[in-house]
Short mmCIF file of C-alpha atoms in Angstrom, two decimals:
data_model
loop_
_atom_site.label_atom_id
_atom_site.label_comp_id
_atom_site.label_asym_id
_atom_site.label_seq_id
_atom_site.Cartn_x
_atom_site.Cartn_y
_atom_site.Cartn_z
CA MET A 1 0.00 0.00 0.00
CA LYS A 2 1.32 3.45 -0.93
CA GLU A 3 2.08 5.91 1.84
CA ASP A 4 -0.53 8.52 0.90
CA THR A 5 -3.26 5.89 0.60
CA PHE A 6 -2.28 4.38 3.93
CA LEU A 7 -2.25 7.69 5.77
CA GLN A 8 -5.61 8.67 4.34
CA ASN A 9 -7.40 5.41 5.15
CA ALA A 10 -5.61 3.84 8.12
CA SER A 11 -7.46 3.41 11.40
CA LEU A 12 -6.17 5.01 14.60
CA LYS A 13 -4.97 1.61 15.82
CA ALA A 14 -3.12 1.05 12.53
CA LEU A 15 -1.45 4.46 12.77
CA LEU A 16 -0.34 3.84 16.35
CA ALA A 17 0.97 0.38 15.42
CA THR A 18 2.94 1.99 12.60
CA PHE A 19 4.47 4.68 14.79
CA ALA A 20 5.47 2.08 17.37
CA ASN A 21 6.68 -0.75 15.15
CA ALA A 22 7.49 0.31 11.58
CA LYS A 23 11.05 0.26 10.31
CA PRO A 24 12.75 1.01 6.97
CA CYS A 25 12.80 -1.68 4.26
CA SER A 26 13.64 -1.79 0.57
CA ASP A 27 10.11 -0.74 -0.47
CA GLY A 28 9.67 1.91 2.19
CA TYR A 29 8.57 0.85 5.67
CA ILE A 30 7.43 -2.43 7.16
CA ILE A 31 5.31 -2.97 10.27
CA GLU A 32 6.53 -6.19 11.81
CA SER A 33 5.44 -8.28 14.78
CA SER A 34 7.71 -11.14 15.80
CA TYR A 35 8.03 -13.35 18.88
CA LYS A 36 9.43 -16.70 19.95
CA SER A 37 8.38 -19.54 22.24
CA SER A 38 8.69 -18.63 25.91
CA LYS A 39 9.55 -20.85 28.83
CA TYR A 40 6.68 -19.16 30.63
CA GLY A 41 4.18 -20.24 27.96
CA LEU A 42 1.53 -22.92 28.18
CA TYR A 43 2.45 -24.46 24.84
CA ALA A 44 4.96 -24.28 22.00
CA LEU A 45 4.36 -22.03 19.03
CA THR A 46 3.07 -23.77 15.91
CA GLU A 47 2.02 -22.70 12.43
CA PRO A 48 -1.72 -22.72 13.30
CA ILE A 49 -1.03 -20.43 16.26
CA TYR A 50 0.88 -17.98 14.07
CA ASN A 51 -1.98 -18.06 11.55
CA THR A 52 -4.53 -17.35 14.27
CA ASN A 53 -2.50 -14.42 15.59
CA ASN A 54 -2.06 -13.07 12.06
CA LYS A 55 -5.85 -12.93 11.68
CA LEU A 56 -6.20 -11.26 15.08
CA LEU A 57 -3.61 -8.61 14.27
CA SER A 58 -5.15 -7.95 10.85
CA THR A 59 -8.59 -7.54 12.39
CA TYR A 60 -7.35 -5.30 15.20
CA THR A 61 -5.48 -2.92 12.88
CA ASP A 62 -7.74 -3.38 9.84
CA LEU A 63 -4.58 -4.04 7.81
CA PRO A 64 -3.91 -7.16 5.67
CA PHE A 65 -0.86 -8.51 7.51
CA ARG A 66 0.98 -11.38 5.84
CA LEU A 67 2.71 -14.18 7.68
CA ASN A 68 6.35 -14.52 6.59
CA LYS A 69 7.52 -17.68 8.39
CA THR A 70 7.15 -16.51 12.00
CA LYS A 71 6.79 -12.77 11.35
CA HIS A 72 3.61 -10.79 10.78
CA GLN A 73 4.35 -8.09 8.20
CA PHE A 74 2.65 -5.21 6.42
CA VAL A 75 4.55 -3.03 3.91
CA ILE A 76 3.96 0.66 3.24
CA GLN A 77 5.49 1.84 -0.02
CA SER A 78 7.25 5.14 0.58
CA ARG A 79 10.17 7.30 -0.49
CA SER A 80 10.00 9.55 2.56
CA SER A 81 12.89 9.82 4.99
CA CYS A 82 12.39 8.32 8.44
CA ASP A 83 11.81 11.68 10.07
CA GLU A 84 9.34 12.73 7.38
CA PHE A 85 7.45 9.43 7.44
CA PHE A 86 7.05 9.19 11.19
CA ALA A 87 6.17 12.89 11.45
CA ARG A 88 3.32 12.33 9.00
CA VAL A 89 2.15 9.26 10.89
CA TYR A 90 2.26 11.19 14.17
CA GLN A 91 0.21 14.04 12.69
CA ARG A 92 -2.42 11.60 11.38
CA ILE A 93 -2.63 10.01 14.85
CA LEU A 94 -3.57 13.40 16.30
CA GLN A 95 -6.06 14.09 13.53
CA LYS A 96 -7.61 10.63 13.73
CA ARG A 97 -7.97 10.95 17.48
CA PHE A 98 -9.93 14.12 16.97
CA GLU A 99 -12.02 12.66 14.13
CA THR A 100 -13.01 9.53 16.05
CA GLY A 101 -13.69 11.25 19.38
CA ILE A 102 -12.03 8.38 21.24
CA SER A 103 -12.02 8.77 25.03
CA ASP A 104 -8.81 9.45 26.94
CA ASP A 105 -8.95 6.00 28.54
CA ALA A 106 -9.47 4.18 25.25
CA PHE A 107 -6.68 6.20 23.61
CA GLU A 108 -4.31 5.31 26.43
CA ASP A 109 -5.14 1.61 26.05
CA ALA A 110 -4.57 1.83 22.29
CA ILE A 111 -1.15 3.44 22.81
CA LEU A 112 -0.06 0.73 25.27
CA LEU A 113 -1.24 -2.13 23.07
CA SER A 114 0.29 -0.66 19.91
CA PHE A 115 3.70 -0.32 21.54
CA PHE A 116 3.90 -3.45 23.62
CA ALA A 117 1.61 -6.07 22.05
CA LEU A 118 3.33 -6.45 18.67
CA ARG A 119 6.99 -6.73 19.70
CA GLY A 120 7.04 -6.57 23.50
CA SER A 121 7.65 -9.37 25.97
CA PRO A 122 7.33 -9.77 29.76
CA ASP A 123 10.30 -9.78 32.12
CA PHE A 124 8.86 -11.47 35.19
CA LYS A 125 12.05 -11.02 37.21
CA MET A 126 12.41 -7.28 36.69
CA ASN A 127 8.64 -6.63 36.62
CA PHE A 128 8.60 -5.02 33.17
CA TYR A 129 6.89 -5.51 29.84
CA SER A 130 9.56 -4.41 27.38
CA LEU A 131 10.27 -3.68 23.74
CA ASP A 132 13.23 -2.29 21.82
CA LEU A 133 13.24 1.16 20.27
CA LEU A 134 14.78 0.47 16.88
CA ARG A 135 18.06 2.27 16.20
CA SER A 136 17.15 2.59 12.51
CA VAL A 137 14.14 4.71 13.50
CA VAL A 138 15.12 6.63 16.63
CA SER A 139 16.12 10.26 16.13
CA LYS A 140 15.66 13.44 18.14
CA LYS A 141 12.53 14.27 16.15
CA TYR A 142 11.08 10.78 16.61
CA LEU A 143 11.75 10.86 20.36
CA ASP A 144 10.20 14.31 20.63
CA ASN A 145 6.98 13.05 19.04
CA LEU A 146 7.15 9.84 21.08
CA PHE A 147 7.47 11.87 24.27
CA LYS A 148 4.52 14.09 23.35
CA LEU A 149 2.39 11.08 22.46
CA LEU A 150 3.19 9.27 25.69
CA THR A 151 2.32 12.28 27.82
CA ASN A 152 -1.30 11.23 27.18
CA LEU A 153 -0.76 8.34 29.61
CA SER A 154 -2.26 8.83 33.06
CA ASP A 155 0.57 7.41 35.17
CA LEU A 156 4.01 8.19 33.82
CA ARG A 157 5.63 6.56 36.86
CA GLN A 158 5.05 3.19 35.23
CA LEU A 159 7.18 3.98 32.15
CA ASN A 160 10.93 3.56 31.91
CA LEU A 161 13.77 3.81 29.41
CA ASN A 162 16.66 1.38 29.83
CA PHE A 163 19.65 3.28 28.50
CA ARG A 164 21.58 0.60 26.63
CA GLU A 165 24.14 3.24 25.65
CA LEU A 166 25.23 3.38 29.30
CA GLN A 167 25.64 -0.36 29.78
CA GLU A 168 29.12 -1.88 29.84
CA GLN A 169 28.56 -4.23 26.89
CA PHE A 170 27.44 -1.32 24.70
CA VAL A 171 30.31 0.94 25.72
CA SER A 172 32.87 -1.80 25.06
CA GLY A 173 31.31 -2.54 21.66
CA GLU A 174 30.60 -6.14 22.67
CA ASN A 175 26.83 -5.84 22.28
CA LYS A 176 25.24 -2.69 20.84
CA ARG A 177 21.60 -3.56 21.42
CA ASN A 178 18.63 -1.24 20.98
CA THR A 179 17.45 0.97 23.81
CA GLN A 180 14.58 -0.65 25.73
CA PHE A 181 11.26 1.05 26.37
CA ARG A 182 9.57 -0.57 29.36
CA ILE A 183 6.35 -0.43 31.36
CA ASN A 184 5.65 -1.84 34.79
CA LEU A 185 4.43 -5.42 34.20
CA ARG A 186 1.76 -5.45 36.89
CA TYR A 187 0.33 -2.15 35.65
CA PHE A 188 0.32 -3.33 32.02
CA ASN A 189 -1.33 -6.61 32.98
CA ASP A 190 -4.03 -4.99 35.08
CA ARG A 191 -4.78 -2.24 32.57
CA VAL A 192 -4.68 -3.98 29.15
CA GLY A 193 -3.70 -7.61 29.79
CA ALA A 194 -7.17 -8.89 28.93
CA GLN A 195 -7.18 -6.85 25.70
CA LEU A 196 -3.91 -8.45 24.58
CA ALA A 197 -5.92 -11.44 23.31
CA GLN A 198 -7.37 -9.16 20.62
CA ILE A 199 -3.90 -9.01 19.03
CA ASN A 200 -1.89 -12.03 20.15
CA GLN A 201 -3.47 -14.99 21.93
CA TYR A 202 -0.11 -16.59 22.71
CA LYS A 203 1.15 -13.54 24.59
CA ALA A 204 -2.18 -13.15 26.36
CA ASP A 205 -2.01 -16.77 27.52
CA ILE A 206 1.49 -16.22 28.92
CA LEU A 207 0.21 -13.42 31.13
CA GLN A 208 -2.82 -15.44 32.15
CA LYS A 209 -0.69 -18.45 33.13
CA ASN A 210 1.61 -16.33 35.29
CA GLN A 211 -0.93 -14.23 37.19
CA SER A 212 0.42 -15.37 40.56
CA ILE A 213 3.92 -14.10 39.67
CA ILE A 214 2.55 -10.82 38.32
CA HIS A 215 0.38 -10.11 41.34
CA ASP A 216 3.36 -10.58 43.61
CA LYS A 217 4.78 -7.41 42.02
CA ASN A 218 4.11 -3.75 42.73
CA ILE A 219 2.29 -1.29 40.50
CA ALA A 220 3.36 2.19 41.61
CA GLN A 221 7.09 2.55 42.17
CA GLU A 222 8.82 5.47 43.84
CA ASN A 223 11.87 6.68 41.98
CA HIS A 224 13.67 10.01 41.91
CA LYS A 225 14.01 9.79 38.12
CA THR A 226 10.61 9.63 36.43
CA PHE A 227 9.96 8.60 32.85
CA VAL A 228 9.70 12.25 31.87
CA ASP A 229 13.12 12.98 33.37
CA ARG A 230 14.57 9.96 31.59
CA ILE A 231 13.29 10.68 28.12
CA ILE A 232 14.33 14.34 28.24
CA PHE A 233 17.70 13.26 29.56
CA TYR A 234 17.96 10.66 26.80
CA THR A 235 17.13 13.12 24.03
CA VAL A 236 19.56 15.79 25.21
CA THR A 237 22.55 13.86 26.55
CA VAL A 238 22.56 10.32 25.16
CA LEU A 239 21.04 10.05 21.70
CA LYS A 240 23.81 9.49 19.16
CA GLN A 241 26.38 11.22 21.36
CA ASN A 242 29.67 9.52 22.14
CA LYS A 243 30.57 9.44 25.83
CA THR A 244 33.88 8.73 27.53
CA GLU A 245 34.08 5.95 30.14
CA ARG A 246 34.26 8.60 32.85
CA GLU A 247 31.17 10.36 31.50
CA ILE A 248 29.27 7.05 31.26
CA LYS A 249 30.14 6.24 34.87
CA GLN A 250 28.89 9.61 36.03
CA LEU A 251 25.67 9.30 34.03
CA ARG A 252 24.97 5.88 35.48
CA LYS A 253 25.50 7.32 38.95
CA GLU A 254 23.08 10.18 38.30
CA LEU A 255 20.37 8.02 36.78
CA GLY A 256 20.08 5.15 39.22
CA PHE A 257 18.86 2.20 37.17
CA ALA A 258 17.14 0.11 39.86
CA TYR A 259 13.54 0.73 40.76
CA ASN A 260 12.62 0.78 44.42
CA GLN A 261 10.35 -2.25 44.69
CA GLU A 262 8.65 -0.99 47.86
CA ILE A 263 5.31 0.72 47.62
CA ASP A 264 3.78 3.31 49.91
CA ASN A 265 0.03 3.23 49.46
CA GLN A 266 -0.26 6.66 51.06
CA LYS A 267 1.83 8.22 48.28
CA LYS A 268 -0.07 6.87 45.29
CA ARG A 269 -1.10 9.79 43.14
CA ASN A 270 -1.91 10.70 39.57
CA GLN A 271 1.36 11.19 37.71
CA GLY A 272 -0.27 12.52 34.55
CA ILE A 273 1.36 15.23 32.52
CA VAL A 274 -0.92 17.95 33.97
CA GLN A 275 0.95 17.63 37.25
CA TYR A 276 4.26 17.88 35.40
CA VAL A 277 3.14 21.07 33.66
CA ARG A 278 1.93 22.55 36.93
CA VAL A 279 5.31 22.01 38.57
CA TYR A 280 7.85 22.49 35.79
CA PHE A 281 6.36 25.09 33.47
CA PRO A 282 7.27 28.68 34.44
CA ASP A 283 4.77 30.67 36.50
CA GLU A 284 3.63 32.97 33.73
CA CYS A 285 0.30 33.36 31.96
CA ALA A 286 0.48 32.37 28.30
CA ALA A 287 -2.32 34.83 27.55
CA CYS A 288 -1.53 38.03 29.46
CA LYS A 289 2.20 37.77 30.33
CA LYS A 290 3.03 40.77 28.14
CA ASP A 291 0.23 42.89 29.58
CA TYR A 292 0.43 42.25 33.33
CA ALA A 293 2.86 41.16 36.00
CA ILE A 294 1.83 37.78 37.38
CA SER A 295 1.81 39.32 40.88
CA ASP A 296 -1.14 41.46 39.72
CA ARG A 297 -3.09 38.43 38.42
CA SER A 298 -2.49 35.73 41.02
CA PHE A 299 -1.08 35.03 44.49
CA LYS A 300 1.79 33.05 46.00
CA TYR A 301 1.23 29.89 47.97
CA ARG A 302 1.70 30.41 51.70
CA HIS A 303 4.78 28.21 52.08
CA SER A 304 6.26 28.67 48.60
CA GLN A 305 7.53 31.30 46.20
CA ARG A 306 5.37 29.75 43.47
CA TYR A 307 2.31 31.51 42.12
CA TYR A 308 -1.07 29.82 41.87
CA MET A 309 -1.59 28.99 38.19
CA GLU A 310 -4.12 26.91 36.27
CA VAL A 311 -3.47 24.45 33.45
CA HIS A 312 -5.48 25.10 30.30
CA HIS A 313 -6.20 22.70 27.43
CA CYS A 314 -5.93 24.64 24.18
CA ILE A 315 -8.23 22.09 22.54
CA CYS A 316 -10.65 19.95 24.52
CA PHE A 317 -12.00 17.28 22.18
CA SER A 318 -14.97 16.20 24.32
CA ALA A 319 -16.09 15.68 27.91
CA ASP A 320 -14.17 12.38 28.15
CA SER A 321 -11.35 13.36 25.81
CA THR A 322 -9.52 16.33 27.33
CA CYS A 323 -6.24 15.48 25.56
CA ASP A 324 -3.65 15.85 28.32
CA GLN A 325 -0.84 16.01 25.77
CA ILE A 326 1.99 18.28 26.82
CA ASP A 327 1.94 20.53 23.76
CA ASN A 328 -1.84 21.01 24.18
CA LEU A 329 -1.32 22.46 27.65
CA VAL A 330 -0.42 25.96 28.79
CA LYS A 331 -0.37 27.76 32.13
CA LEU A 332 -2.83 30.61 32.61
CA CYS A 333 -3.57 33.00 35.44
CA PRO A 334 -6.94 32.34 37.14
CA SER A 335 -8.56 35.35 35.44
CA CYS A 336 -7.63 34.37 31.89
CA HIS A 337 -8.51 30.74 32.48
CA ARG A 338 -11.99 31.60 33.71
CA ALA A 339 -12.46 34.04 30.86
CA LEU A 340 -11.91 31.19 28.40
CA THR A 341 -14.91 29.22 29.66
CA LYS A 342 -17.45 28.81 26.87
CA ASN A 343 -19.91 31.75 26.61
CA ARG A 344 -18.52 33.45 29.75
CA ALA A 345 -16.57 36.45 28.41
CA ASP A 346 -17.22 38.53 25.33
CA GLU A 347 -16.42 36.69 22.09
CA SER A 348 -13.88 39.24 20.90
CA TYR A 349 -12.12 39.10 24.26
CA GLN A 350 -11.93 35.31 24.17
CA ARG A 351 -10.60 35.32 20.62
CA GLY A 352 -8.00 37.88 21.67
CA LEU A 353 -6.83 35.63 24.52
CA ILE A 354 -6.54 32.66 22.14
CA SER A 355 -4.47 34.78 19.75
CA LYS A 356 -2.13 35.82 22.57
CA ILE A 357 -1.70 32.20 23.69
CA PHE A 358 -0.55 31.27 20.21
CA GLU A 359 1.82 34.23 20.18
CA ASN A 360 3.36 33.32 23.54
CA ALA A 361 3.21 29.52 23.31
CA PRO A 362 4.39 28.44 19.83
CA THR A 363 4.40 24.73 20.73
CA ALA A 364 0.70 24.94 21.57
CA LYS A 365 0.06 26.73 18.30
CA GLN A 366 1.94 24.03 16.41
CA PHE A 367 -0.16 21.34 18.09
CA CYS A 368 -3.40 23.06 17.11
CA LEU A 369 -2.22 23.54 13.52
CA ASN A 370 -2.43 19.77 13.09
CA PHE A 371 -6.22 20.09 12.91
CA VAL A 372 -6.71 22.85 10.33
CA THR A 373 -5.70 23.22 6.69
CA ASP A 374 -5.45 27.00 6.83
CA GLU A 375 -3.73 28.90 9.65
CA ASN A 376 -6.35 31.64 9.31
CA GLN A 377 -8.92 29.12 10.59
CA LEU A 378 -6.96 28.41 13.77
CA ILE A 379 -8.43 30.92 16.22
CA ASP A 380 -11.98 30.10 15.12
CA PHE A 381 -11.30 26.36 15.38
CA VAL A 382 -10.14 26.70 18.99
CA TYR A 383 -12.85 29.22 19.89
CA GLN A 384 -15.60 26.87 18.69
CA ARG A 385 -14.24 24.15 20.99
CA LEU A 386 -14.12 26.09 24.24
CA ARG A 387 -15.81 24.24 27.06
#
């Protein structure tokens, strides 16, 4: 299938599966799902099992996968570079999400299944479900879009990058394996384990057989380096940068690879990206920062030098699809945020605030541009979707 035809007609699940699993091939790009027999499985893999899983995967993605020995494959004919191809796929994911009106919960499940169901595998000892990020695909641009996509997940504490580049075998050149992207096994099992059978019955049966092992593990893990910290750190300091042995040692020391396996039920909390924005974005209003000092629009917390700010969704798709994606979020002062409630302030005033947000927050503007064909339509598009 040609790239333009694919992008125009592919389902949201197919687009997510492509972003997570496609890699370059002679004809363009190939989505591939491969797996081997596991010692944790109930039975050995056979040709009928592979055929059954091929039908499941084809039905789930609505793509005609072909079984090539033990690999499920679908080819997209393309001449685009990796960065161009995956940028187009990413944009269509955003557009398709808007078009379908999928809920936040369903979108999160689709992301997890698309990344981990096709190529991932459980690590019962380390309590992870893992897959490799392919070196032929990974670039700064790809990781930037990956990061933005994954900020839709509700509990970022469960995600982890295993920096292969900092492991001794990689540094010595003995084994330059792909970087691993991992999710807490117990969390993955409890959230989407039952849905795994829609894509791969063999993998679903492995989880089902080993429920006692899985439920011995913890879900929420306390760690001073969250997934967000790790992926930003990876993009800036590790990706395709050569490090000396001394630098590698220092990086390993800073990161701390081992998760704390203890859990404190009193500290469980929502680790969604809204909390990250609230803490790490600067205390300035994206709408009125050039017109007022923040001290004139808000107040400081009693025991902090931080100002009270509110997180605003530039586009809210629906009541159950708020789109907590980082580039859809900005900080506003309480006054501006309340003024942007649907039908509350004068229309011209609201449109003016939207215009100022786009002027002061270019990443938010870029996110919203994914949904219009003409930039002149942008303010009206956002205005019509105020809630």
